[in-house]
Coordinates of C-alpha atoms in Angstrom, one line a residue:
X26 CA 211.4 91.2 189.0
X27 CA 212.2 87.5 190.2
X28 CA 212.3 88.1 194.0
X29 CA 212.9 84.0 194.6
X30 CA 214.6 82.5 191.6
X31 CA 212.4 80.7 189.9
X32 CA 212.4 82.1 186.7
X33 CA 209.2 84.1 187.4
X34 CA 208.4 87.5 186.8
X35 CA 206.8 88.5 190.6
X36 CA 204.7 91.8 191.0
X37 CA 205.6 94.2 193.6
X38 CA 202.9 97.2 193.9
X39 CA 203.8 100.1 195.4
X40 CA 200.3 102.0 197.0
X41 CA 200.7 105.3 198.0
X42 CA 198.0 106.2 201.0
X43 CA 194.6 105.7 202.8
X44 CA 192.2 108.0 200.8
X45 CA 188.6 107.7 199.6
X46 CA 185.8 110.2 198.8
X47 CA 184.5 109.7 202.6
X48 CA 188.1 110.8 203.9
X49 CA 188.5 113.6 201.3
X50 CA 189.4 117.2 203.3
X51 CA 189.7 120.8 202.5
X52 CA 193.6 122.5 201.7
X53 CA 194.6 125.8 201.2
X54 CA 192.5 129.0 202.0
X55 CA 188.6 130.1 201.3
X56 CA 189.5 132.5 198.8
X57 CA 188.4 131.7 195.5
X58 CA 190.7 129.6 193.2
X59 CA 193.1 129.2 196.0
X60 CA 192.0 125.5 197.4
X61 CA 194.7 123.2 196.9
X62 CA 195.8 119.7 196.9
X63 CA 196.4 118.8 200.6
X64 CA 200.1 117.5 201.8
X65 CA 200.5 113.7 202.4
X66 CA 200.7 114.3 206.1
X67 CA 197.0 114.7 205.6
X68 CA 196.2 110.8 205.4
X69 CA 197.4 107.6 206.6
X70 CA 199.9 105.7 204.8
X71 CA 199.4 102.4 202.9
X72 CA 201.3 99.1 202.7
X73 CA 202.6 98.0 199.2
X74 CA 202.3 94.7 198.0
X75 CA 204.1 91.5 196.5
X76 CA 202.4 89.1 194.6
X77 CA 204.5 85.5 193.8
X78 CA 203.7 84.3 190.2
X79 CA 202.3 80.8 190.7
X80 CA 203.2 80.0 186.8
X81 CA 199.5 79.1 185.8
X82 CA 198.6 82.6 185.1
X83 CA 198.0 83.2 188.7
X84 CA 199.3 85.5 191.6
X85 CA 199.6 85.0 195.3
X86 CA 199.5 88.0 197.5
X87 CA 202.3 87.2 199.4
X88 CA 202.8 90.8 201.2
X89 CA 202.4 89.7 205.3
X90 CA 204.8 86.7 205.0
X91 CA 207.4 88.3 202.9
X92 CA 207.6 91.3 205.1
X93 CA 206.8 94.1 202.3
X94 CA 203.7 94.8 204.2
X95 CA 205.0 95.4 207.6
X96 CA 206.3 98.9 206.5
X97 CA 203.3 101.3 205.9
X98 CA 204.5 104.1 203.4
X99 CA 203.3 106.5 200.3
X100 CA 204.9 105.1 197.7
X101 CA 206.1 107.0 194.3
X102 CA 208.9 105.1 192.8
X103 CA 210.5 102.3 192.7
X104 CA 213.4 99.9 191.3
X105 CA 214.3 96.8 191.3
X106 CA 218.2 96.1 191.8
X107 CA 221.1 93.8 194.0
X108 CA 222.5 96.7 196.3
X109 CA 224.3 94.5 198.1
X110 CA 226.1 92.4 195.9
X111 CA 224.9 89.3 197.0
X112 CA 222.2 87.8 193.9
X113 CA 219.1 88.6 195.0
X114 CA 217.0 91.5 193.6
X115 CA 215.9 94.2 196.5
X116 CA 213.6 96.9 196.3
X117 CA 214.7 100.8 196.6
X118 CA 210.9 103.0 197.4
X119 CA 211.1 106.4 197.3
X120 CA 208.1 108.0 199.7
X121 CA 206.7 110.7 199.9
X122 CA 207.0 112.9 202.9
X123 CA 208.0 109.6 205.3
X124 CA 211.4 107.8 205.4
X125 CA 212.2 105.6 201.8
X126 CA 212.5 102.1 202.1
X127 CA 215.1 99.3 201.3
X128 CA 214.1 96.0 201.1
X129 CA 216.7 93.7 201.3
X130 CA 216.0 90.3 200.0
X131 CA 216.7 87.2 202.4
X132 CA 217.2 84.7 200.0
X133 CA 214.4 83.1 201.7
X134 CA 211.3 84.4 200.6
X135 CA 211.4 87.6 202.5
X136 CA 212.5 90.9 202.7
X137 CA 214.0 93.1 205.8
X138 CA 213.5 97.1 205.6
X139 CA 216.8 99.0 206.1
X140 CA 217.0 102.1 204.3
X141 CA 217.7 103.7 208.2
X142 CA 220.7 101.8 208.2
X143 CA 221.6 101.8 204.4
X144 CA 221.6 105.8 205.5
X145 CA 218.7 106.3 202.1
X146 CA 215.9 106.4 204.3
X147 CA 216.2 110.6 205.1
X148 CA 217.6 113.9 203.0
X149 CA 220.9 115.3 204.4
X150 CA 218.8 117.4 206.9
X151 CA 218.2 114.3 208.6
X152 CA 214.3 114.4 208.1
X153 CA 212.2 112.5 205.3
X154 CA 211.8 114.2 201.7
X155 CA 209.0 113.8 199.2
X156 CA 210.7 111.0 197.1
X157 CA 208.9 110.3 194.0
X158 CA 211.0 109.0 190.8
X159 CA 214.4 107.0 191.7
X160 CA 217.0 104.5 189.4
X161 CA 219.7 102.5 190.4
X162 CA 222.8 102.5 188.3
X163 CA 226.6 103.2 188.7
X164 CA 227.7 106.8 188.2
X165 CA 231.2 107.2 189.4
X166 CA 232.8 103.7 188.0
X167 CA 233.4 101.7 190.9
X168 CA 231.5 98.9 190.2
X169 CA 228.5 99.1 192.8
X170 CA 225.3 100.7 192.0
X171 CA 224.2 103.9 193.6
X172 CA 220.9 105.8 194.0
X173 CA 219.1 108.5 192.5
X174 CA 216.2 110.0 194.0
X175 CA 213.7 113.1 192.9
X176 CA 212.0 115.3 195.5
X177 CA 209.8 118.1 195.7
X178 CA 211.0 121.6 195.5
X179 CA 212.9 123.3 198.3
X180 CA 214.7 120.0 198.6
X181 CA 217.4 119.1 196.9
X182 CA 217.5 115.8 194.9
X183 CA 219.7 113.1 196.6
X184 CA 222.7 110.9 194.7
X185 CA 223.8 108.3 197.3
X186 CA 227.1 106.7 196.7
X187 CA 227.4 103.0 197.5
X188 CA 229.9 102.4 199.7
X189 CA 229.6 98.4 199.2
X190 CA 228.6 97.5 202.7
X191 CA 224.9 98.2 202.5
X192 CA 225.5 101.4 203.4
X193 CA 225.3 104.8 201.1
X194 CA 226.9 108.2 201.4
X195 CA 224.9 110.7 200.2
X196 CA 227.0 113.0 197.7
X197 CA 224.4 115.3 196.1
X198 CA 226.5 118.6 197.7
X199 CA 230.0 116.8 196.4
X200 CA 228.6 116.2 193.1
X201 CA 227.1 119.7 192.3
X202 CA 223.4 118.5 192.7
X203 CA 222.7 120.6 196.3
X204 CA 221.0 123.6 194.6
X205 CA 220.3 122.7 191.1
X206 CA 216.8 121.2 192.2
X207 CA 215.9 123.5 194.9
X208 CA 213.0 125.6 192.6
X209 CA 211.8 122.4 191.0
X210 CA 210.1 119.5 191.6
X211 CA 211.2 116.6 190.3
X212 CA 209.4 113.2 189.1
X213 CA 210.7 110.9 186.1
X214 CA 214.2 110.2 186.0
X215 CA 216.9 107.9 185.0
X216 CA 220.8 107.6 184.8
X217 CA 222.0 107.4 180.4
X218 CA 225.0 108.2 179.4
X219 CA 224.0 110.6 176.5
X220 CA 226.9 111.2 174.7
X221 CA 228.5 107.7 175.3
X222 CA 231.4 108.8 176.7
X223 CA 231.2 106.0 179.6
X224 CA 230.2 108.1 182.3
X225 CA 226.6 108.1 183.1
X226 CA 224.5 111.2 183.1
X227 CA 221.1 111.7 184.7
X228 CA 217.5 113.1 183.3
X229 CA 215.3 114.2 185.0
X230 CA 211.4 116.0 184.6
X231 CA 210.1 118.4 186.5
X232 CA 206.9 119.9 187.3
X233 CA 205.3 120.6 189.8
X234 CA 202.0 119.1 191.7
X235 CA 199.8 122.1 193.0
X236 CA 198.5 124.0 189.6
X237 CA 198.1 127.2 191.3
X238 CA 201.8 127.3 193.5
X239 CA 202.2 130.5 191.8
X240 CA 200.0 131.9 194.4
X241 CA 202.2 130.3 197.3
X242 CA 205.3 130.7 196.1
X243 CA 206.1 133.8 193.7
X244 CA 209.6 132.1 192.6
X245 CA 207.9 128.4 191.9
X246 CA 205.6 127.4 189.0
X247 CA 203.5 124.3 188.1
X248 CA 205.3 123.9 184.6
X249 CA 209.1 123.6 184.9
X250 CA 212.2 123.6 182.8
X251 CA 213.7 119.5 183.0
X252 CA 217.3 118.6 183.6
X253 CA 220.3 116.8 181.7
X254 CA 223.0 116.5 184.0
X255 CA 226.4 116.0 182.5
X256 CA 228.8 113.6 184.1
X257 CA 232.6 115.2 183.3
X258 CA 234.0 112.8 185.9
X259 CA 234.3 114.4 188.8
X260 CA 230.9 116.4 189.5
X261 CA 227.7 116.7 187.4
X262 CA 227.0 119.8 185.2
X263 CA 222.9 121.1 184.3
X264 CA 223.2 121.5 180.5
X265 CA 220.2 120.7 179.7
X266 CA 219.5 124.2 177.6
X267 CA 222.6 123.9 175.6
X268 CA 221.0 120.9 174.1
X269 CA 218.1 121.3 172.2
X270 CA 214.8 123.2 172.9
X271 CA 212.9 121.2 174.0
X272 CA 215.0 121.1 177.6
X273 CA 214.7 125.1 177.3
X274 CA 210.7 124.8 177.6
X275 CA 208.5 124.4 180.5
X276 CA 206.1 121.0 181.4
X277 CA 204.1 119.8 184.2
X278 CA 206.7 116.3 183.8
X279 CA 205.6 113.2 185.2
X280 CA 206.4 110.2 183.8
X281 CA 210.1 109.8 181.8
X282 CA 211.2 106.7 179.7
X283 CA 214.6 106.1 178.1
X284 CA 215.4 103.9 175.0
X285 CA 216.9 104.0 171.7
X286 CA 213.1 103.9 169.3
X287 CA 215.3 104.4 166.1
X288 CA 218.2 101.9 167.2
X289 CA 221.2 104.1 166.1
X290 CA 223.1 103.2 169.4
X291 CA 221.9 106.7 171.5
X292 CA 219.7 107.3 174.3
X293 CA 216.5 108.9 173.4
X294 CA 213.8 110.5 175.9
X295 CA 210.2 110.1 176.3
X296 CA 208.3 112.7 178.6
X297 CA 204.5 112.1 179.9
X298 CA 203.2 115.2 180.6
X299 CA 200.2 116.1 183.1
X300 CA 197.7 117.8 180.6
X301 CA 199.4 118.0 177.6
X302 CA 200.9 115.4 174.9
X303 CA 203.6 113.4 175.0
X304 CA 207.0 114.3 174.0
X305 CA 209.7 112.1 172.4
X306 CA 213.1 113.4 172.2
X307 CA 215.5 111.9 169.1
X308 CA 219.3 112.4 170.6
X309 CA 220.9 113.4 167.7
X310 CA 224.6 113.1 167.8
X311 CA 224.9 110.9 171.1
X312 CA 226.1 108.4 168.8
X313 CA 229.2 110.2 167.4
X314 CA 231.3 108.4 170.2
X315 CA 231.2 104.3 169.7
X316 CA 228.7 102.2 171.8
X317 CA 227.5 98.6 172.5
X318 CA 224.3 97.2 173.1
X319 CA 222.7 94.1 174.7
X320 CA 219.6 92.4 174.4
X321 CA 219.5 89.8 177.7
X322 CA 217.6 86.9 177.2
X323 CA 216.9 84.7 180.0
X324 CA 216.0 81.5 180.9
X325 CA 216.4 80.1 184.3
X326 CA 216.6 83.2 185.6
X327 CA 213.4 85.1 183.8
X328 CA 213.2 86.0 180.7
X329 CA 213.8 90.0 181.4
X330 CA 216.7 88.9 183.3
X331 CA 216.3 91.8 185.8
X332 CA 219.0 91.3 188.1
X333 CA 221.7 90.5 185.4
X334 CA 225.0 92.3 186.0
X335 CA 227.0 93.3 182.5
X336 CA 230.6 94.4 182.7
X337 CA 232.1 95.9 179.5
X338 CA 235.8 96.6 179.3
X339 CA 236.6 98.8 176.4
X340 CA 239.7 101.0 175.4
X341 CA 241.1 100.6 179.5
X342 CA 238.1 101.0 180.9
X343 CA 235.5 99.1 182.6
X344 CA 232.0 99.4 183.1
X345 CA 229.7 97.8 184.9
X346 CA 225.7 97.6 184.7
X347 CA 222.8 96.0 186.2
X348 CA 219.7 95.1 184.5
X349 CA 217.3 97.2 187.1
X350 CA 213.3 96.6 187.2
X351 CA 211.6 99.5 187.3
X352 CA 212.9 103.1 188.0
X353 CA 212.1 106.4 186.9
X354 CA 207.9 107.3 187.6
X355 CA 205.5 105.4 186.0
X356 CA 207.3 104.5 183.2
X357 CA 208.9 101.3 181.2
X358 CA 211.7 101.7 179.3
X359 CA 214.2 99.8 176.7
X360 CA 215.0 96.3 178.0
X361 CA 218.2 96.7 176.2
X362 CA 221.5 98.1 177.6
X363 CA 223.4 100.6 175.7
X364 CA 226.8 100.8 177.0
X365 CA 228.8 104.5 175.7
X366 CA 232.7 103.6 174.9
X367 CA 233.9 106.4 173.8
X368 CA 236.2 105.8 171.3
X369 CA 236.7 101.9 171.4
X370 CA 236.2 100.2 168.1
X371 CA 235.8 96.9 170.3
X372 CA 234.8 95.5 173.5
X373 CA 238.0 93.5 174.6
X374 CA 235.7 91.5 177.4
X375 CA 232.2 91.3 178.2
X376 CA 230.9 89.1 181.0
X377 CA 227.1 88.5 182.0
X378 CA 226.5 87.4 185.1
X379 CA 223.1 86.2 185.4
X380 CA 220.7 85.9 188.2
X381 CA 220.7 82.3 188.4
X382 CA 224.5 81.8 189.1
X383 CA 225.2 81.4 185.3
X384 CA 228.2 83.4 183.4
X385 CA 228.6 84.5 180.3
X386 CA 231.6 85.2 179.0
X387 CA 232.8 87.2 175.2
X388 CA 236.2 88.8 173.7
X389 CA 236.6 90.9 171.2
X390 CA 232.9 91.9 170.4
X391 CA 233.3 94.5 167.6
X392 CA 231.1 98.1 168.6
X393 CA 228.2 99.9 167.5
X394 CA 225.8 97.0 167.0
X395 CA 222.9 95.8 169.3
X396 CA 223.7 91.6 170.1
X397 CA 220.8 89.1 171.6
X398 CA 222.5 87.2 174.3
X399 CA 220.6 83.7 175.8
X400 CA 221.6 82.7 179.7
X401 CA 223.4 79.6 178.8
X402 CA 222.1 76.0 179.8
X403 CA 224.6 74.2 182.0
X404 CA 225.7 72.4 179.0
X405 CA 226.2 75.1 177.0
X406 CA 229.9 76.8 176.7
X407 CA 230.3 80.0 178.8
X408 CA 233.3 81.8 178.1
X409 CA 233.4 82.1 174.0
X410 CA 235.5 84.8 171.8
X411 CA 233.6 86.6 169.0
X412 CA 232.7 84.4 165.8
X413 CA 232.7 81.4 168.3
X414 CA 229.2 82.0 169.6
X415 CA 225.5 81.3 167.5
X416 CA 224.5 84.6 167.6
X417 CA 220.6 84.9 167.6
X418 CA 219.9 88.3 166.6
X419 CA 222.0 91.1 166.0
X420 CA 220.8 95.2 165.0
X421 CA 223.2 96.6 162.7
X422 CA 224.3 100.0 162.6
X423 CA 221.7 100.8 160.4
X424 CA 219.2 99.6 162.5
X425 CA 218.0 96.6 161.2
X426 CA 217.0 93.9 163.0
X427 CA 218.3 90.2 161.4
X428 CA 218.4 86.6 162.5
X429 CA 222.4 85.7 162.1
X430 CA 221.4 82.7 160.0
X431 CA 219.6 84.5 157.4
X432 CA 221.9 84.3 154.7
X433 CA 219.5 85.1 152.2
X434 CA 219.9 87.7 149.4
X435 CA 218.2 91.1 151.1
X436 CA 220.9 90.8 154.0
X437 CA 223.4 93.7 154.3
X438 CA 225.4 92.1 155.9
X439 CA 226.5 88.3 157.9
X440 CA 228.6 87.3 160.9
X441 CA 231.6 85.1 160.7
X442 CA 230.6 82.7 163.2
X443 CA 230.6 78.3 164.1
X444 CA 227.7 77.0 164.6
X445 CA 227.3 74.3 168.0
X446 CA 228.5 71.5 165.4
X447 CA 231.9 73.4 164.3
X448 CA 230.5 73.7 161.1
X449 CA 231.5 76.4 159.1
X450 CA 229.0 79.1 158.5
X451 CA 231.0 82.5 157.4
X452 CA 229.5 84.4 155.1

């Protein structure tokens, strides 16, 4: 993420505690094969890290004066997002066993730590959880992106609502999400909206981090069944079973990645799992209702443009998105957003507001297609219609990837569009 604007990708790295082979205890009991991995209260905790990105290939640790290393935690997750509303990318850190962090970004270079006040630093029970995948998206429509954290089991995962003055409510018992996680332990996980029906769902992999918990805990197992929570609108529904079998099997889950690998405008999964292979989930069917996709392509403000805020209004409803950095647990995912509309043949308005102040502005942007959108220049006009606009690169609903001016003879297909001269280039 940018954390100062100038069109830099910065580093933050989130460490997780004090531990070397010197420091290195004994957990669990005597008995054979009943050692175990000790809890985090075991060790110290450890300060994360920003590094500024000096443009010559270079980093500057710039923890102490930014105020990221005055808060000592053991970092899992994090993500990158504007919680606040006000341009400049903070930091959501889910920790594990001590309060989470947000840090708010000053504007100036620095960041203040308010997740006690934000109300996302403790679980309802008013003490810390073992936070260790998070995202940042909205869930519920109203514009403002909430929270989604994963804890270990016999703690319930947390959904905080953003109430839009840098405080959250947390809503997991409103929203049907206070016992679905109590047996499980979640890690990866990330808001998608599966069936692009508009509403965002949530994934999320389990599985949990002491091999032999069976011995513990009779009703708890290392590998676990992982979740596909189903927004209908007013609560979230675990479905995960009724689609497919893979979500009916059992992993140790770590690490979970979204993104559509076979571009036909649905979410697809990607699981990491702790001693076993990969697994890469094809949505079949997702793509049944229509959809919209972005590429964002910045310039002043980075070219990964995390920070950007994408609104879509499509048959009478509006959605709004924010290009995140980071989320989930050790994983990257598609830089692209996919926005579900249902049954809308068009986006009647689409507007990109960028990180560096910049606006974008469309009409009529006909669905199920993948467009590359550049931040404009100052020069450059901002609020264009469809077939106005030099479209770089487009993905048709095929899938294939084309440069709009190709208009040579293995083309499916062209746009009808003006180049910057007005001239006419419809094909």
């Amino acid at each position: 993420f940018d954390y100062n604007h100038d069109g830099l990708p910065d580093l933050y790295v989130g460490r997780y505690l004090d531990w070397d082979y010197s420091k290195n205890v004994f957990c669990g009991d005597r008995s054979p094969g009943r050692r175990s991995y000790c809890h985090p209260d075991e060790f110290k905790c450890a300060t994360s890290r920003l590094f500024r990105n000096n443009g010559n290939g270079t980093f500057t640790d710039v923890s102490d004066g930014s105020g990221i290393g005055k808060a000592c935690g053991k970092a899992l997750g994090v993500v990158a997002f504007d919680f606040n509303g006000d341009g400049w990318t903070d930091l959501y850190v889910a920790n594990d066993a001590v309060p989470n962090f947000v840090f708010r970004n000053n504007g100036d270079g620095t960041f203040t730590e308010t997740a006690l006040l934000a109300e996302v630093a403790l679980g309802y029970s008013g003490k810390p959880q073992s936070g260790m995948g998070t995202d940042a998206a909205d869930f519920d429509g109203d514009g403002k992106p909430d929270l989604f954290v994963t804890n270990i089991d016999n703690e319930p995962n947390n959904l905080f609502h953003n109430n839009g003055d840098e405080t959250f409510s947390d809503v997991t018992v409103e929203q049907n999400l206070g016992t679905v996680a109590l047996q499980t332990s979640g890690f990866g996980t990330r808001f998608l909206d599966f069936d692009n029906d508009g509403r965002l769902d949530i994934a999320v992999l389990n599985g949990h981090v002491l091999d032999n918990i069976h011995l513990f805990h009779e009703t708890v197992s290392f590998a676990e069944r992982p979740f596909l929570l189903h927004n209908i609108g007013n609560r979230f529904l675990e479905e995960g079973a009724s689609h497919g079998n893979a979500f009916q099997k059992a992993y140790v889950g770590r690490a979970l990645a979204t993104g559509d690998f076979d571009n036909d405008g649905d979410t697809d999964l990607l699981w990491i799992t702790n001693g076993g292979p990969p697994v890469l989930l094809r949505n079949d069917g997702g793509n049944r209702n229509s959809w919209i996709g972005f590429e964002l392509v910045g310039q002043a403000s980075g070219r990964d443009a995390v920070g950007a805020v994408v609104s879509v209004t499509a048959g009478g409803r509006r959605q709004v998105r924010q290009k995140v950095g980071g989320a989930s647990y050790l994983a990257a995912h598609d830089p692209r957003l996919l926005f579900g509309l249902g049954d809308a043949r068009a986006a009647e308005r689409v507007e990109i507001r960028w990180p560096s102040g910049a606006v974008s502005s469309l009409e009529n942007v006909p669905a199920r297609q993948y467009v590359r959108i550049q931040e404009p220049s100052p020069s450059e006009p901002r609020d264009l219609a469809w077939g106005q606009l030099w479209w770089q690169f487009v993905v048709s609903r095929a899938g294939e990837a084309y440069d709009a001016r190709d208009r040579g003879p293995n083309r499916k297909f062209y746009l009808n569009c003006l180049d910057r001269g007005d001239r006419d280039r419809s094909g």
